[in-house]
Amino acid sequence: MLSTRNYVLTETHRFRPTNWHNVFAAMKPALVVASGDTIITETLDAAGTNARGEQKANRPNPMNGPIYVAGAEPGDALRVEILRIDPVRATGWTRAALSANVLEPEYARNLPPRDVCNWIIDLETSTVQLATPPATLKQLILPCAPMIGCFGVAPAGGVAISTATSSRNGGNMDYRGFTAGCSVSFPVGVTGALFFLGDCHAAQGDGEIAGTGVETCCDVELRLTLEKHRSIGWPRGELDDRIFTVGNARPLDQALQHATTEMVVWLKSDYGLSDSDAAHLLGQTVRYEVGNVYNPAYTMVCSIAKKWLPEKPNQV
Amino acid sequence: MLSTRNYVLTETHRFRPTNWHNVFAAMKPALVVASGDTIITETLDAAGTNARGEQKANRPNPMNGPIYVAGAEPGDALRVEILRIDPVRATGWTRAALSANVLEPEYARNLPPRDVCNWIIDLETSTVQLATPPATLKQLILPCAPMIGCFGVAPAGGVAISTATSSRNGGNMDYRGFTAGCSVSFPVGVTGALFFLGDCHAAQGDGEIAGTGVETCCDVELRLTLEKHRSIGWPRGELDDRIFTVGNARPLDQALQHATTEMVVWLKSDYGLSDSDAAHLLGQTVRYEVGNVYNPAYTMVCSIAKKWLPEKPNQV
Amino acid sequence: MLSTRNYVLTETHRFRPTNWHNVFAAMKPALVVASGDTIITETLDAAGTNARGEQKANRPNPMNGPIYVAGAEPGDALRVEILRIDPVRATGWTRAALSANVLEPEYARNLPPRDVCNWIIDLETSTVQLATPPATLKQLILPCAPMIGCFGVAPAGGVAISTATSSRNGGNMDYRGFTAGCSVSFPVGVTGALFFLGDCHAAQGDGEIAGTGVETCCDVELRLTLEKHRSIGWPRGELDDRIFTVGNARPLDQALQHATTEMVVWLKSDYGLSDSDAAHLLGQTVRYEVGNVYNPAYTMVCSIAKKWLPEKPNQV
Amino acid sequence: MLSTRNYVLTETHRFRPTNWHNVFAAMKPALVVASGDTIITETLDAAGTNARGEQKANRPNPMNGPIYVAGAEPGDALRVEILRIDPVRATGWTRAALSANVLEPEYARNLPPRDVCNWIIDLETSTVQLATPPATLKQLILPCAPMIGCFGVAPAGGVAISTATSSRNGGNMDYRGFTAGCSVSFPVGVTGALFFLGDCHAAQGDGEIAGTGVETCCDVELRLTLEKHRSIGWPRGELDDRIFTVGNARPLDQALQHATTEMVVWLKSDYGLSDSDAAHLLGQTVRYEVGNVYNPAYTMVCSIAKKWLPEKPNQV
């Protein structure tokens, strides 16, 4: 990926928010940064509790931000590199029942209450386990795999999207791939982009089907870089070995349509493929991952391994 | 997995069909085998052409079979182990456009015709590539990753399901994981189970979004084992590192509901988990894979790594 | 509607089946008729019970038939005119809970058991009411509005479709409009068409959302007319004041897509409209009705009032 | 319906907005009224043009408002009675193609461009017709049936919803039933309720499947009445002969789930029905109507005829 990052002096900001937000929307920025700057900030958990167990903000998914990136305008993209994400609390929580919408409708009669359950996050061994596991789950000691559940930019058109859901601007996507080493670009909707983040998980399965990951507080280090005149329709990202697009909608079929269309558009504009070329490439190599199937908008990720991509014609 | 396979003498059958079928249904068997027997058979491609390029049967997806497994009755399951799957033709074919249903509706105006394209399957190097690649896809030399697109058993109730689609009995699921080393169990619907297979692909991306994998003929070696009194609702399988369930329906949300419910039921009956235990295990470790999003019924696969499973209480 | 009915002598058949079927499929006909013939036959209820309360056949929805219409071939349509439909049993039954799939997923926890409830069908007053109504439903004395829940022809391609569901060939559509005065054409899939019917309801709301109408036995009088070389994709019908098309699929969105596309195709081929003309006509006058949202395939009906249709150019 | 309207002196306001809004959100009110007051106001069309053809505001669907209703608080409902709605412009416009999403995906290749077409609204005869109809649509002279396409209140939680879509708070529902004589209650999300309206159509088919009704400007007369402590989840309304609920979501199945669940909740709380009673009543009498299947959220209306309702126990 060609970065439009400025190779001039960039700054690192330690951002300590004093208030939090439950919508992605145009509002007074809490921090102003330059393109290429690094931000280090600690997030609350999904319920608004901080690392010391203090209730600091309201549900759902209170966000740190917004961060204003100088020079960002609609028609640009904002690239977010997740440099580091570390849990900073020795506990997390989940819910004790699957969400009814991921099960056959009549099966919902059998569901136990959605009680809160505590998990231990061992910051030394970097593992995660139930605080009081039943006999059948004694072996369930998961590697800590911290991720950002909810982040993105303010949408265009005066819209304010709840942090419970997601759309073109990002939001509550709950995709496991949003972890250290991932970069993702969001379509800028307003001047300054106005970036928000929060709702980190120490671990999570695909789909967030219990309605939560292991909800906790994290210290996150990000680099924000402006991609001028990069007009994108949906979030586009990059991991070590692949590029990906994100579609957010219901049903899952429509989320998949958005993600697939965005990938085709990307392959055509940046890699010189025709629609037929894209059909050959994607038809035989595409991978799909389910972000969430719990929130009002579901999330589908469409990816392709970098090894199958042609050189970018415009990268000479 | 406990196998109910007979450790008495088992046979290997070289099955050479002389006619093929376009439905999964109760009909006169082409071969009768015992539980534990191995079958070696060569499949036609999805269009009914054999390894020598001769048109032998009609679309869609003509099936070898049915194979009658002695002793199989409704209420049992039939376990199919894919021991080996080798392409036997140096060519395959695909379509030159994505299917309209995986793209945003208005984007379908831009789609090129769904022309047939030829691929070279290099049986020596075990690679797959377009016969006449455009400049942008010269690098697209894929590892051969042969899989069974369509297999399963006759459904119950006198139903005959087209080999274009799938249901509880299996069928045209087009899941990349149905490859050598995979075993999958189907719910027996009729006496003798009546197993069918065909429609192999030398490679395929998730979702079969161009409407085809690299369609070709394969020599397939399978072991069929009867699992008496194993009552299952949907296909259940096993790969090296994980167990999985399969849901077939539209929309993808409903396929996911079937697969997830079947996994919960399995975890409860065989591993002693409660609904809450299953929520903890699946919520933080489940993986979903998209089989197909092209056929009348879509396919979603729900899996869990074996390393997170408890010992089976009933395996002592 | 131009009828291709023969104006030669037609016959009336009193058809008394001795066995019933749970699939729409090619099979030995129970009756052979000529195009234009009238059939009078008494149906079992959805559970297989006859007017005298005797269990005669199995669930789901045992069908009278099949009726072979001489001369019918794939590529033709079979027009079914419902001339009369009279309940012949003083009782019907329903279920005491809504189906979980028509309610918000979490609401399913609150549902009562799906117990069978009895209704009184007053054949004198032609009304329907609960046998033992709760205080709040004493006023619920509904006009008897008998309809055929499940009818259609054998599908093409050797497919056998369960009478629990529906497809292009008709089937378990549960549309209130299938009542006396309605005519509906099905695409012929096999030689002789092979027409089946059953599962009548004395009354039913839209969507069959309790999973049943008032299930009972009816005496039905139908005229079957062959429409040679009328190639249709989905059922097309006619009521006093409107023409309609039927789409059967999940989700409801896809059923609507099938019904709408079939209507556009019809308006273009028979009424000389262009795609734009069809957009104007349908955009400002179309009506949708929900057949069922309970069965495996949902049913959406797309209709247009006859008064807005142009003269058929081919009717001169 | 019991009104909580104040029988003290109420006022009639002629509201002439000078700016318009493209989101439903908390913002400075343009008008403050008392519960029971009447408002008369003229709306722009969906594209922001007024009755004199002047462009006054931007797409999509610019709204008159917001109107602050004194005393309204979250937990209340705001009842909107549509007393009168009269087109005030002799022209309207539509699009010349169906929306791709209401047709089978592959059919979208055949669609003509979505050109704007002009319609004549004859205010004398109260009819609507294409300005330059093709030969096949000369007979298409529709009765003027004016309706409000988009109205509702500000959502809770700081959310700002685009006037292109809809949710619990109402919005762009495009339901033909929102016409003179209809009353509809919205759940109040913020202090003062903040009511908005616009996007009137002189006529429209179900589903708004061409993406427009006959888009025009109307003079609308409404009465706004506060229903204190009436906590509702989704819009609830009343027409001459029936009560109805509205669900807004994708897919249509989910919109239907919301509408049906809201109706069950209403029948239980206000009419004393149990879940089983509601199943009996709705199962045999419910009617569904499709609002829109074009906007980001689809709209399904669930209704029941008043003649089948019991007396309200709390109306004594």
mmCIF file of N, CA and C in Angstrom, chain B residues 26-100:
data_model
loop_
_atom_site.group_PDB
_atom_site.id
_atom_site.type_symbol
_atom_site.label_atom_id
_atom_site.label_comp_id
_atom_site.label_asym_id
_atom_site.label_seq_id
_atom_site.Cartn_x
_atom_site.Cartn_y
_atom_site.Cartn_z
ATOM 1 N N ALA B 26 -34.363 -41.427 -3.216
ATOM 2 C CA ALA B 26 -34.439 -42.888 -3.159
ATOM 3 C C ALA B 26 -34.552 -43.426 -4.574
ATOM 4 N N MET B 27 -33.683 -44.347 -4.922
ATOM 5 C CA MET B 27 -33.726 -44.993 -6.248
ATOM 6 C C MET B 27 -32.895 -46.270 -6.158
ATOM 7 N N LYS B 28 -32.929 -47.067 -7.206
ATOM 8 C CA LYS B 28 -32.197 -48.321 -7.242
ATOM 9 C C LYS B 28 -30.702 -48.054 -7.066
ATOM 10 N N PRO B 29 -30.054 -48.739 -6.122
ATOM 11 C CA PRO B 29 -28.627 -48.481 -5.916
ATOM 12 C C PRO B 29 -27.782 -48.967 -7.098
ATOM 13 N N ALA B 30 -26.669 -48.281 -7.309
ATOM 14 C CA ALA B 30 -25.713 -48.681 -8.346
ATOM 15 C C ALA B 30 -24.638 -49.580 -7.741
ATOM 16 N N LEU B 31 -24.522 -49.549 -6.423
ATOM 17 C CA LEU B 31 -23.493 -50.319 -5.723
ATOM 18 C C LEU B 31 -23.982 -50.546 -4.292
ATOM 19 N N VAL B 32 -23.713 -51.756 -3.788
ATOM 20 C CA VAL B 32 -24.045 -52.048 -2.389
ATOM 21 C C VAL B 32 -22.746 -52.327 -1.645
ATOM 22 N N VAL B 33 -22.572 -51.646 -0.517
ATOM 23 C CA VAL B 33 -21.331 -51.831 0.255
ATOM 24 C C VAL B 33 -21.674 -52.102 1.709
ATOM 25 N N ALA B 34 -20.645 -52.572 2.437
ATOM 26 C CA ALA B 34 -20.790 -52.749 3.879
ATOM 27 C C ALA B 34 -20.198 -51.533 4.586
ATOM 28 N N SER B 35 -20.641 -51.307 5.792
ATOM 29 C CA SER B 35 -20.067 -50.231 6.588
ATOM 30 C C SER B 35 -18.569 -50.469 6.733
ATOM 31 N N GLY B 36 -17.793 -49.455 6.470
ATOM 32 C CA GLY B 36 -16.349 -49.570 6.566
ATOM 33 C C GLY B 36 -15.676 -49.792 5.230
ATOM 34 N N ASP B 37 -16.447 -50.078 4.221
ATOM 35 C CA ASP B 37 -15.863 -50.302 2.895
ATOM 36 C C ASP B 37 -15.319 -48.999 2.306
ATOM 37 N N THR B 38 -14.369 -49.189 1.385
ATOM 38 C CA THR B 38 -13.773 -48.062 0.677
ATOM 39 C C THR B 38 -14.257 -48.081 -0.769
ATOM 40 N N ILE B 39 -14.527 -46.920 -1.292
ATOM 41 C CA ILE B 39 -14.985 -46.786 -2.676
ATOM 42 C C ILE B 39 -14.026 -45.867 -3.415
ATOM 43 N N ILE B 40 -13.622 -46.306 -4.599
ATOM 44 C CA ILE B 40 -12.821 -45.452 -5.472
ATOM 45 C C ILE B 40 -13.645 -45.205 -6.730
ATOM 46 N N THR B 41 -13.811 -43.946 -7.078
ATOM 47 C CA THR B 41 -14.671 -43.637 -8.230
ATOM 48 C C THR B 41 -14.250 -42.332 -8.862
ATOM 49 N N GLU B 42 -14.487 -42.231 -10.152
ATOM 50 C CA GLU B 42 -14.107 -41.040 -10.903
ATOM 51 C C GLU B 42 -15.367 -40.253 -11.220
ATOM 52 N N THR B 43 -15.323 -38.946 -10.951
ATOM 53 C CA THR B 43 -16.522 -38.122 -11.121
ATOM 54 C C THR B 43 -16.485 -37.372 -12.453
ATOM 55 N N LEU B 44 -17.665 -37.060 -12.948
ATOM 56 C CA LEU B 44 -17.806 -36.140 -14.081
ATOM 57 C C LEU B 44 -17.690 -34.705 -13.565
ATOM 58 N N ASP B 45 -17.490 -33.766 -14.479
ATOM 59 C CA ASP B 45 -17.522 -32.376 -14.015
ATOM 60 C C ASP B 45 -18.976 -31.887 -13.931
ATOM 61 N N ALA B 46 -19.153 -30.669 -13.466
ATOM 62 C CA ALA B 46 -20.495 -30.140 -13.200
ATOM 63 C C ALA B 46 -21.384 -30.143 -14.431
ATOM 64 N N ALA B 47 -20.770 -30.080 -15.609
ATOM 65 C CA ALA B 47 -21.551 -30.052 -16.849
ATOM 66 C C ALA B 47 -21.764 -31.433 -17.429
ATOM 67 N N GLY B 48 -21.207 -32.477 -16.801
ATOM 68 C CA GLY B 48 -21.459 -33.841 -17.260
ATOM 69 C C GLY B 48 -20.403 -34.395 -18.184
ATOM 70 N N THR B 49 -19.250 -33.755 -18.236
ATOM 71 C CA THR B 49 -18.168 -34.187 -19.120
ATOM 72 C C THR B 49 -17.171 -35.017 -18.318
ATOM 73 N N ASN B 50 -16.631 -36.056 -18.969
ATOM 74 C CA ASN B 50 -15.684 -36.900 -18.243
ATOM 75 C C ASN B 50 -14.233 -36.475 -18.516
ATOM 76 N N ALA B 51 -13.309 -37.264 -18.011
ATOM 77 C CA ALA B 51 -11.896 -36.897 -18.089
ATOM 78 C C ALA B 51 -11.383 -36.848 -19.518
ATOM 79 N N ARG B 52 -12.064 -37.564 -20.417
ATOM 80 C CA ARG B 52 -11.663 -37.568 -21.828
ATOM 81 C C ARG B 52 -12.457 -36.526 -22.640
ATOM 82 N N GLY B 53 -13.174 -35.691 -21.925
ATOM 83 C CA GLY B 53 -13.889 -34.627 -22.618
ATOM 84 C C GLY B 53 -15.187 -35.082 -23.263
ATOM 85 N N GLU B 54 -15.642 -36.264 -22.928
ATOM 86 C CA GLU B 54 -16.897 -36.772 -23.491
ATOM 87 C C GLU B 54 -18.083 -36.369 -22.610
ATOM 88 N N GLN B 55 -19.136 -35.916 -23.259
ATOM 89 C CA GLN B 55 -20.368 -35.567 -22.529
ATOM 90 C C GLN B 55 -21.084 -36.867 -22.161
ATOM 91 N N LYS B 56 -21.175 -37.162 -20.896
ATOM 92 C CA LYS B 56 -21.757 -38.428 -20.451
ATOM 93 C C LYS B 56 -23.101 -38.257 -19.751
ATOM 94 N N ALA B 57 -23.377 -37.059 -19.257
ATOM 95 C CA ALA B 57 -24.614 -36.877 -18.477
ATOM 96 C C ALA B 57 -25.003 -35.405 -18.527
ATOM 97 N N ASN B 58 -26.178 -35.119 -17.981
ATOM 98 C CA ASN B 58 -26.720 -33.764 -18.055
ATOM 99 C C ASN B 58 -26.426 -32.949 -16.818
ATOM 100 N N ARG B 59 -26.478 -31.641 -16.986
ATOM 101 C CA ARG B 59 -26.439 -30.719 -15.852
ATOM 102 C C ARG B 59 -27.708 -30.869 -15.058
ATOM 103 N N PRO B 60 -27.764 -30.339 -13.867
ATOM 104 C CA PRO B 60 -26.634 -29.811 -13.102
ATOM 105 C C PRO B 60 -25.967 -30.911 -12.283
ATOM 106 N N ASN B 61 -24.658 -30.833 -12.187
ATOM 107 C CA ASN B 61 -23.911 -31.673 -11.241
ATOM 108 C C ASN B 61 -24.324 -33.146 -11.248
ATOM 109 N N PRO B 62 -24.120 -33.867 -12.355
ATOM 110 C CA PRO B 62 -24.486 -35.291 -12.364
ATOM 111 C C PRO B 62 -23.681 -36.074 -11.329
ATOM 112 N N MET B 63 -24.379 -36.923 -10.629
ATOM 113 C CA MET B 63 -23.818 -37.625 -9.470
ATOM 114 C C MET B 63 -23.500 -39.081 -9.793
ATOM 115 N N ASN B 64 -22.386 -39.570 -9.284
ATOM 116 C CA ASN B 64 -22.124 -41.002 -9.178
ATOM 117 C C ASN B 64 -22.960 -41.537 -8.016
ATOM 118 N N GLY B 65 -23.560 -42.715 -8.264
ATOM 119 C CA GLY B 65 -24.305 -43.313 -7.174
ATOM 120 C C GLY B 65 -25.650 -43.790 -7.637
ATOM 121 N N PRO B 66 -26.556 -44.106 -6.743
ATOM 122 C CA PRO B 66 -26.313 -44.083 -5.298
ATOM 123 C C PRO B 66 -25.652 -45.366 -4.804
ATOM 124 N N ILE B 67 -24.947 -45.220 -3.719
ATOM 125 C CA ILE B 67 -24.293 -46.345 -3.048
ATOM 126 C C ILE B 67 -25.107 -46.688 -1.806
ATOM 127 N N TYR B 68 -25.509 -47.926 -1.741
ATOM 128 C CA TYR B 68 -26.347 -48.431 -0.646
ATOM 129 C C TYR B 68 -25.426 -49.002 0.435
ATOM 130 N N VAL B 69 -25.565 -48.547 1.647
ATOM 131 C CA VAL B 69 -24.750 -49.033 2.756
ATOM 132 C C VAL B 69 -25.610 -49.965 3.602
ATOM 133 N N ALA B 70 -25.227 -51.211 3.607
ATOM 134 C CA ALA B 70 -26.038 -52.236 4.277
ATOM 135 C C ALA B 70 -26.247 -51.887 5.741
ATOM 136 N N GLY B 71 -27.470 -51.966 6.176
ATOM 137 C CA GLY B 71 -27.769 -51.746 7.590
ATOM 138 C C GLY B 71 -28.184 -50.335 7.934
ATOM 139 N N ALA B 72 -27.992 -49.410 7.005
ATOM 140 C CA ALA B 72 -28.326 -48.007 7.302
ATOM 141 C C ALA B 72 -29.832 -47.799 7.344
ATOM 142 N N GLU B 73 -30.299 -47.105 8.356
ATOM 143 C CA GLU B 73 -31.723 -46.820 8.533
ATOM 144 C C GLU B 73 -31.888 -45.366 8.986
ATOM 145 N N PRO B 74 -33.042 -44.790 8.698
ATOM 146 C CA PRO B 74 -33.313 -43.454 9.244
ATOM 147 C C PRO B 74 -33.054 -43.430 10.748
ATOM 148 N N GLY B 75 -32.428 -42.393 11.238
ATOM 149 C CA GLY B 75 -32.030 -42.323 12.642
ATOM 150 C C GLY B 75 -30.551 -42.608 12.824
ATOM 151 N N ASP B 76 -29.922 -43.177 11.790
ATOM 152 C CA ASP B 76 -28.469 -43.356 11.798
ATOM 153 C C ASP B 76 -27.815 -42.164 11.098
ATOM 154 N N ALA B 77 -26.476 -42.166 11.144
ATOM 155 C CA ALA B 77 -25.718 -41.226 10.310
ATOM 156 C C ALA B 77 -24.753 -42.020 9.445
ATOM 157 N N LEU B 78 -24.404 -41.457 8.318
ATOM 158 C CA LEU B 78 -23.415 -42.085 7.442
ATOM 159 C C LEU B 78 -22.168 -41.203 7.427
ATOM 160 N N ARG B 79 -21.054 -41.808 7.904
ATOM 161 C CA ARG B 79 -19.805 -41.061 7.943
ATOM 162 C C ARG B 79 -19.019 -41.305 6.657
ATOM 163 N N VAL B 80 -18.641 -40.205 6.023
ATOM 164 C CA VAL B 80 -17.895 -40.266 4.769
ATOM 165 C C VAL B 80 -16.509 -39.691 5.022
ATOM 166 N N GLU B 81 -15.484 -40.544 4.897
ATOM 167 C CA GLU B 81 -14.110 -40.055 5.028
ATOM 168 C C GLU B 81 -13.533 -39.857 3.628
ATOM 169 N N ILE B 82 -13.087 -38.663 3.363
ATOM 170 C CA ILE B 82 -12.460 -38.396 2.058
ATOM 171 C C ILE B 82 -10.978 -38.739 2.207
ATOM 172 N N LEU B 83 -10.617 -39.885 1.644
ATOM 173 C CA LEU B 83 -9.250 -40.381 1.831
ATOM 174 C C LEU B 83 -8.293 -39.758 0.818
ATOM 175 N N ARG B 84 -8.815 -39.533 -0.376
ATOM 176 C CA ARG B 84 -7.963 -39.042 -1.456
ATOM 177 C C ARG B 84 -8.866 -38.424 -2.501
ATOM 178 N N ILE B 85 -8.420 -37.331 -3.112
ATOM 179 C CA ILE B 85 -9.165 -36.725 -4.212
ATOM 180 C C ILE B 85 -8.150 -36.130 -5.185
ATOM 181 N N ASP B 86 -8.071 -36.698 -6.376
ATOM 182 C CA ASP B 86 -7.064 -36.309 -7.363
ATOM 183 C C ASP B 86 -7.723 -35.912 -8.681
ATOM 184 N N PRO B 87 -7.454 -34.712 -9.152
ATOM 185 C CA PRO B 87 -7.918 -34.352 -10.493
ATOM 186 C C PRO B 87 -7.329 -35.331 -11.507
ATOM 187 N N VAL B 88 -8.114 -35.676 -12.511
ATOM 188 C CA VAL B 88 -7.657 -36.617 -13.536
ATOM 189 C C VAL B 88 -7.795 -36.023 -14.931
ATOM 190 N N ARG B 89 -7.953 -34.727 -14.978
ATOM 191 C CA ARG B 89 -8.052 -34.073 -16.283
ATOM 192 C C ARG B 89 -7.173 -32.827 -16.227
ATOM 193 N N ALA B 90 -6.515 -32.522 -17.311
ATOM 194 C CA ALA B 90 -5.569 -31.402 -17.314
ATOM 195 C C ALA B 90 -6.253 -30.054 -17.541
ATOM 196 N N THR B 91 -7.582 -30.087 -17.579
ATOM 197 C CA THR B 91 -8.314 -28.831 -17.795
ATOM 198 C C THR B 91 -9.498 -28.721 -16.830
ATOM 199 N N GLY B 92 -9.810 -27.484 -16.559
ATOM 200 C CA GLY B 92 -11.010 -27.160 -15.789
ATOM 201 C C GLY B 92 -11.638 -25.927 -16.404
ATOM 202 N N TRP B 93 -12.825 -25.585 -15.919
ATOM 203 C CA TRP B 93 -13.451 -24.377 -16.464
ATOM 204 C C TRP B 93 -14.157 -23.591 -15.367
ATOM 205 N N THR B 94 -14.301 -22.291 -15.631
ATOM 206 C CA THR B 94 -15.001 -21.395 -14.702
ATOM 207 C C THR B 94 -15.876 -20.468 -15.544
ATOM 208 N N ARG B 95 -16.490 -19.518 -14.865
ATOM 209 C CA ARG B 95 -17.286 -18.488 -15.541
ATOM 210 C C ARG B 95 -16.579 -17.134 -15.379
ATOM 211 N N ALA B 96 -16.736 -16.279 -16.365
ATOM 212 C CA ALA B 96 -15.977 -15.028 -16.421
ATOM 213 C C ALA B 96 -16.652 -13.838 -15.761
ATOM 214 N N ALA B 97 -17.601 -14.101 -14.893
ATOM 215 C CA ALA B 97 -18.251 -12.979 -14.198
ATOM 216 C C ALA B 97 -18.718 -13.454 -12.830
ATOM 217 N N LEU B 98 -18.687 -12.550 -11.878
ATOM 218 C CA LEU B 98 -19.269 -12.865 -10.574
ATOM 219 C C LEU B 98 -20.780 -12.995 -10.723
ATOM 220 N N SER B 99 -21.364 -13.774 -9.859
ATOM 221 C CA SER B 99 -22.811 -13.905 -9.836
ATOM 222 C C SER B 99 -23.428 -12.595 -9.333
ATOM 223 N N ALA B 100 -24.500 -12.156 -9.969
ATOM 224 C CA ALA B 100 -25.109 -10.869 -9.602
ATOM 225 C C ALA B 100 -25.536 -10.829 -8.138
#
